[in-house]
Amino acid sequence: MSHSAVEVLWSRNESPTVKTLAFKWDQEVLPGQFVMVWTPGIGEIPMSLSSLGEIKTITVKDFGPPSAAIISTNPGNKLYIRGPYGNHFTRTDGKKLVIGAGSGMASLAPLVDKNTYGIISAREKSEIILTGNFDQGKVMVTTDDGSMGFKGNTIEALKVFDAKVDMIYVCGPEKMLFAVYNYLKDRGIRAEFSLERSMKCGIGICDSCSIDGFQLCRDGPVFSIDQLGSMKEFGVSRLTYSGKRIQM
Ligand code: FES
């Protein structure tokens, strides 16, 4: 479980609370896999990579001390990373749609190519990120308050989305994942969802990431729409970092 120390090469603000940091890391990572990023003395959190070339990136939202510490790592300083862990999205050469809400768009970004459409949702304009990854005319932005793009939520955008796609990939808050799951489950479309749970070890030891007999760090974080159908906890409850079960 040793960490690689990688130097931050550059950073870029994606929004007032989201920042992308780039580093060189000679490790193969597949779309949807995650790494554990450690800040000595503060903590370690799981993060998906937002680009996977020779120069890799993480796109971080300030959710608390560990993510704030990562965001404030300046070019020239080091990040401490271990992994990659978990399974990955199934690649398809056909047409695809990625649905990302908030910072969930970061883990979908490596899937985006010329055959990819996008629905990006957030509460308001300042939370919309990574629209520039899509070809012109292929991304629909929705905000709850109408400050950018379509005024409404992800489901309302899905109802007006009219391109035919072979696969849908989804990442974001579980409330949104649950709504998209319910919208898609009887429509016969292949879909994969990236879930989020508290993670401590990242390698199947601590069980902090368990959901209905699956461990997110080993069996996920990516699950098919059929697997989600067998999970009673999906969209209902989760364990906090301290092990307390809370309702969604
Ligand atoms: S994070 Fe420890 S078992 Fe998954």
XYZ file of C-alpha atoms and ligand atoms in Angstrom:
252
model
C 0.000 0.000 0.000
C 2.879 2.392 -0.620
C 2.134 5.723 -2.222
C 3.691 7.226 -5.330
C 4.822 10.813 -4.831
C 3.889 12.715 -7.986
C 4.640 16.341 -8.705
C 1.787 18.681 -9.611
C 2.652 20.108 -13.034
C -0.170 22.614 -13.395
C -3.587 23.367 -11.979
C -6.707 24.993 -13.388
C -9.884 26.318 -11.771
C -12.950 24.610 -13.283
C -15.401 26.538 -11.082
C -15.195 28.549 -7.825
C -15.047 25.270 -5.843
C -13.572 22.752 -8.299
C -9.969 22.553 -9.449
C -8.067 20.248 -11.824
C -4.484 19.226 -10.973
C -2.171 17.542 -13.489
C 0.709 15.170 -12.798
C 2.812 12.556 -14.576
C 2.232 8.997 -13.341
C 3.439 5.914 -15.234
C 0.526 3.712 -14.329
C -2.265 2.395 -16.516
C -5.668 3.536 -15.260
C -8.979 2.632 -16.910
C -12.013 4.962 -17.066
C -14.004 4.692 -13.837
C -11.192 3.302 -11.680
C -10.136 5.356 -8.657
C -6.996 6.200 -6.727
C -6.518 7.037 -3.044
C -4.954 10.481 -2.583
C -3.238 11.024 0.751
C -2.369 14.316 2.400
C -0.016 13.573 5.325
C -1.526 14.633 8.647
C -4.936 15.343 7.137
C -6.356 12.230 5.514
C -6.865 10.119 2.436
C -9.789 10.159 0.011
C -10.764 8.232 -3.128
C -10.700 10.149 -6.392
C -11.430 9.256 -9.993
C -9.052 10.530 -12.637
C -10.448 13.059 -15.103
C -7.871 12.321 -17.828
C -5.743 9.241 -18.350
C -2.989 10.048 -20.840
C 0.709 10.274 -20.036
C -0.207 13.388 -18.067
C -3.095 12.477 -15.776
C -5.483 14.761 -13.942
C -7.759 14.742 -10.931
C -10.642 17.198 -10.706
C -11.400 17.959 -7.083
C -14.339 19.639 -5.347
C -13.794 21.184 -1.943
C -15.878 18.911 0.311
C -13.778 19.156 3.497
C -10.207 19.148 4.868
C -8.726 16.303 2.709
C -10.112 17.666 -0.568
C -9.282 21.269 0.426
C -5.696 20.184 1.093
C -5.459 18.574 -2.360
C -6.902 21.683 -4.015
C -4.304 23.869 -2.331
C -1.379 21.749 -3.591
C 0.502 24.128 -5.864
C 2.506 23.222 -8.991
C 5.925 21.941 -7.952
C 4.562 20.289 -4.800
C 3.724 16.603 -4.380
C 0.569 14.503 -4.279
C 0.725 11.034 -2.682
C -1.253 8.465 -4.644
C -1.898 4.725 -4.474
C -3.904 2.541 -6.810
C -5.534 2.335 -9.253
C -8.346 0.369 -7.623
C -11.765 -0.950 -8.508
C -13.427 -1.973 -11.728
C -14.027 0.262 -14.727
C -16.647 1.353 -17.217
C -17.198 -1.015 -20.163
C -15.872 0.648 -23.289
C -18.082 0.913 -26.348
C -17.233 2.142 -29.829
C -20.879 3.002 -30.460
C -22.716 6.170 -29.606
C -22.876 6.901 -25.929
C -24.353 9.348 -23.470
C -22.637 10.416 -20.264
C -24.784 11.901 -17.513
C -22.836 13.752 -14.846
C -24.051 15.883 -11.993
C -21.781 18.247 -10.101
C -18.223 16.961 -9.740
C -19.433 13.491 -10.880
C -18.646 14.666 -14.406
C -14.926 14.289 -13.607
C -14.943 10.473 -13.576
C -16.899 10.398 -16.873
C -14.525 12.761 -18.662
C -12.109 10.014 -19.892
C -15.024 8.370 -21.765
C -15.782 11.442 -23.858
C -14.901 11.195 -27.561
C -16.492 12.294 -30.843
C -19.282 9.698 -30.412
C -20.277 10.953 -26.988
C -23.235 13.093 -25.978
C -23.481 14.640 -22.539
C -26.016 15.827 -20.011
C -24.338 17.868 -17.284
C -26.463 18.980 -14.355
C -25.919 21.134 -11.313
C -27.805 23.401 -8.980
C -26.445 26.528 -10.646
C -24.006 27.803 -13.281
C -20.916 28.021 -11.062
C -21.095 24.229 -10.445
C -21.095 23.247 -14.141
C -17.721 21.805 -15.199
C -15.965 20.204 -18.195
C -18.450 21.202 -20.918
C -15.466 21.932 -23.185
C -14.671 18.196 -23.431
C -17.590 17.630 -25.837
C -17.901 18.413 -29.552
C -20.068 21.431 -30.234
C -23.797 20.733 -29.965
C -23.332 17.424 -28.142
C -23.729 18.554 -24.553
C -26.881 19.655 -22.781
C -26.443 21.674 -19.599
C -29.186 21.777 -16.990
C -29.339 23.863 -13.838
C -31.987 23.836 -11.121
C -32.195 27.627 -11.120
C -31.912 28.119 -14.894
C -28.701 30.184 -14.548
C -27.101 28.119 -17.346
C -28.626 25.959 -20.084
C -31.905 24.129 -19.640
C -33.818 24.972 -16.426
C -34.636 21.670 -14.787
C -33.119 18.441 -13.551
C -31.417 15.476 -15.211
C -34.632 13.533 -15.795
C -36.291 16.468 -17.510
C -33.230 16.725 -19.776
C -33.346 12.967 -20.487
C -36.978 13.281 -21.563
C -36.050 15.730 -24.319
C -32.754 14.026 -25.289
C -33.532 12.441 -28.655
C -30.276 10.896 -29.999
C -30.152 7.094 -30.089
C -27.248 5.735 -28.044
C -25.824 2.259 -27.351
C -24.692 2.910 -23.794
C -25.304 5.368 -20.972
C -22.787 6.118 -18.217
C -23.879 7.946 -15.066
C -22.019 9.545 -12.148
C -23.103 12.038 -9.508
C -25.031 12.263 -6.234
C -26.924 9.061 -5.437
C -30.287 10.855 -5.470
C -29.683 11.646 -9.149
C -28.366 8.125 -9.885
C -31.491 6.645 -8.314
C -33.781 8.887 -10.381
C -31.921 8.004 -13.609
C -31.970 4.295 -12.700
C -35.742 4.422 -12.220
C -36.191 6.295 -15.494
C -34.044 3.825 -17.482
C -34.739 0.454 -15.839
C -37.625 -0.606 -18.084
C -36.329 0.997 -21.270
C -33.894 -1.746 -22.269
C -30.864 0.561 -22.611
C -27.427 -0.593 -21.433
C -26.297 1.645 -18.597
C -23.524 1.747 -16.007
C -23.453 3.833 -12.847
C -20.478 4.880 -10.721
C -21.451 4.815 -7.032
C -19.890 6.552 -4.079
C -19.480 5.276 -0.516
C -17.081 6.041 2.352
C -13.729 4.419 1.634
C -10.883 3.873 4.070
C -8.615 1.098 2.803
C -9.614 0.950 -0.883
C -8.579 -2.716 -1.063
C -11.364 -4.796 0.480
C -10.256 -4.906 4.139
C -12.245 -2.353 6.175
C -15.750 -2.929 4.718
C -16.592 0.785 5.039
C -17.699 0.797 1.400
C -20.096 -2.160 1.532
C -23.486 -2.056 -0.146
C -25.763 -5.111 -0.142
C -22.914 -7.627 -0.075
C -20.798 -5.763 -2.626
C -17.674 -3.856 -1.692
C -17.469 -0.694 -3.732
C -13.665 -0.654 -3.779
C -13.381 -4.180 -5.229
C -16.705 -5.010 -6.915
C -17.333 -1.402 -8.012
C -17.394 1.535 -8.075
C -19.056 0.862 -11.452
C -22.256 -1.219 -11.454
C -24.577 -2.192 -14.273
C -28.221 -1.234 -14.213
C -29.070 -4.916 -13.534
C -26.770 -5.070 -10.498
C -28.345 -1.916 -9.074
C -31.738 -3.578 -9.378
C -30.633 -6.178 -6.806
C -29.439 -3.627 -4.218
C -31.862 -2.707 -1.459
C -29.577 0.019 -0.061
C -29.142 1.812 -3.380
C -30.841 5.223 -3.143
C -32.009 4.431 0.403
C -29.182 4.385 2.972
C -25.426 4.421 3.399
C -22.704 4.150 6.046
C -20.947 7.343 7.120
C -17.155 7.434 7.509
C -17.610 6.659 11.227
C -19.757 3.611 10.460
C -23.204 5.023 11.283
C -26.008 4.114 8.877
C -27.932 7.120 7.583
C -30.891 7.484 5.232
C -30.236 9.194 1.898
S -12.728 0.788 1.309
Fe -12.183 -0.755 2.741
S -13.279 -2.522 2.054
Fe -13.694 -0.995 0.559
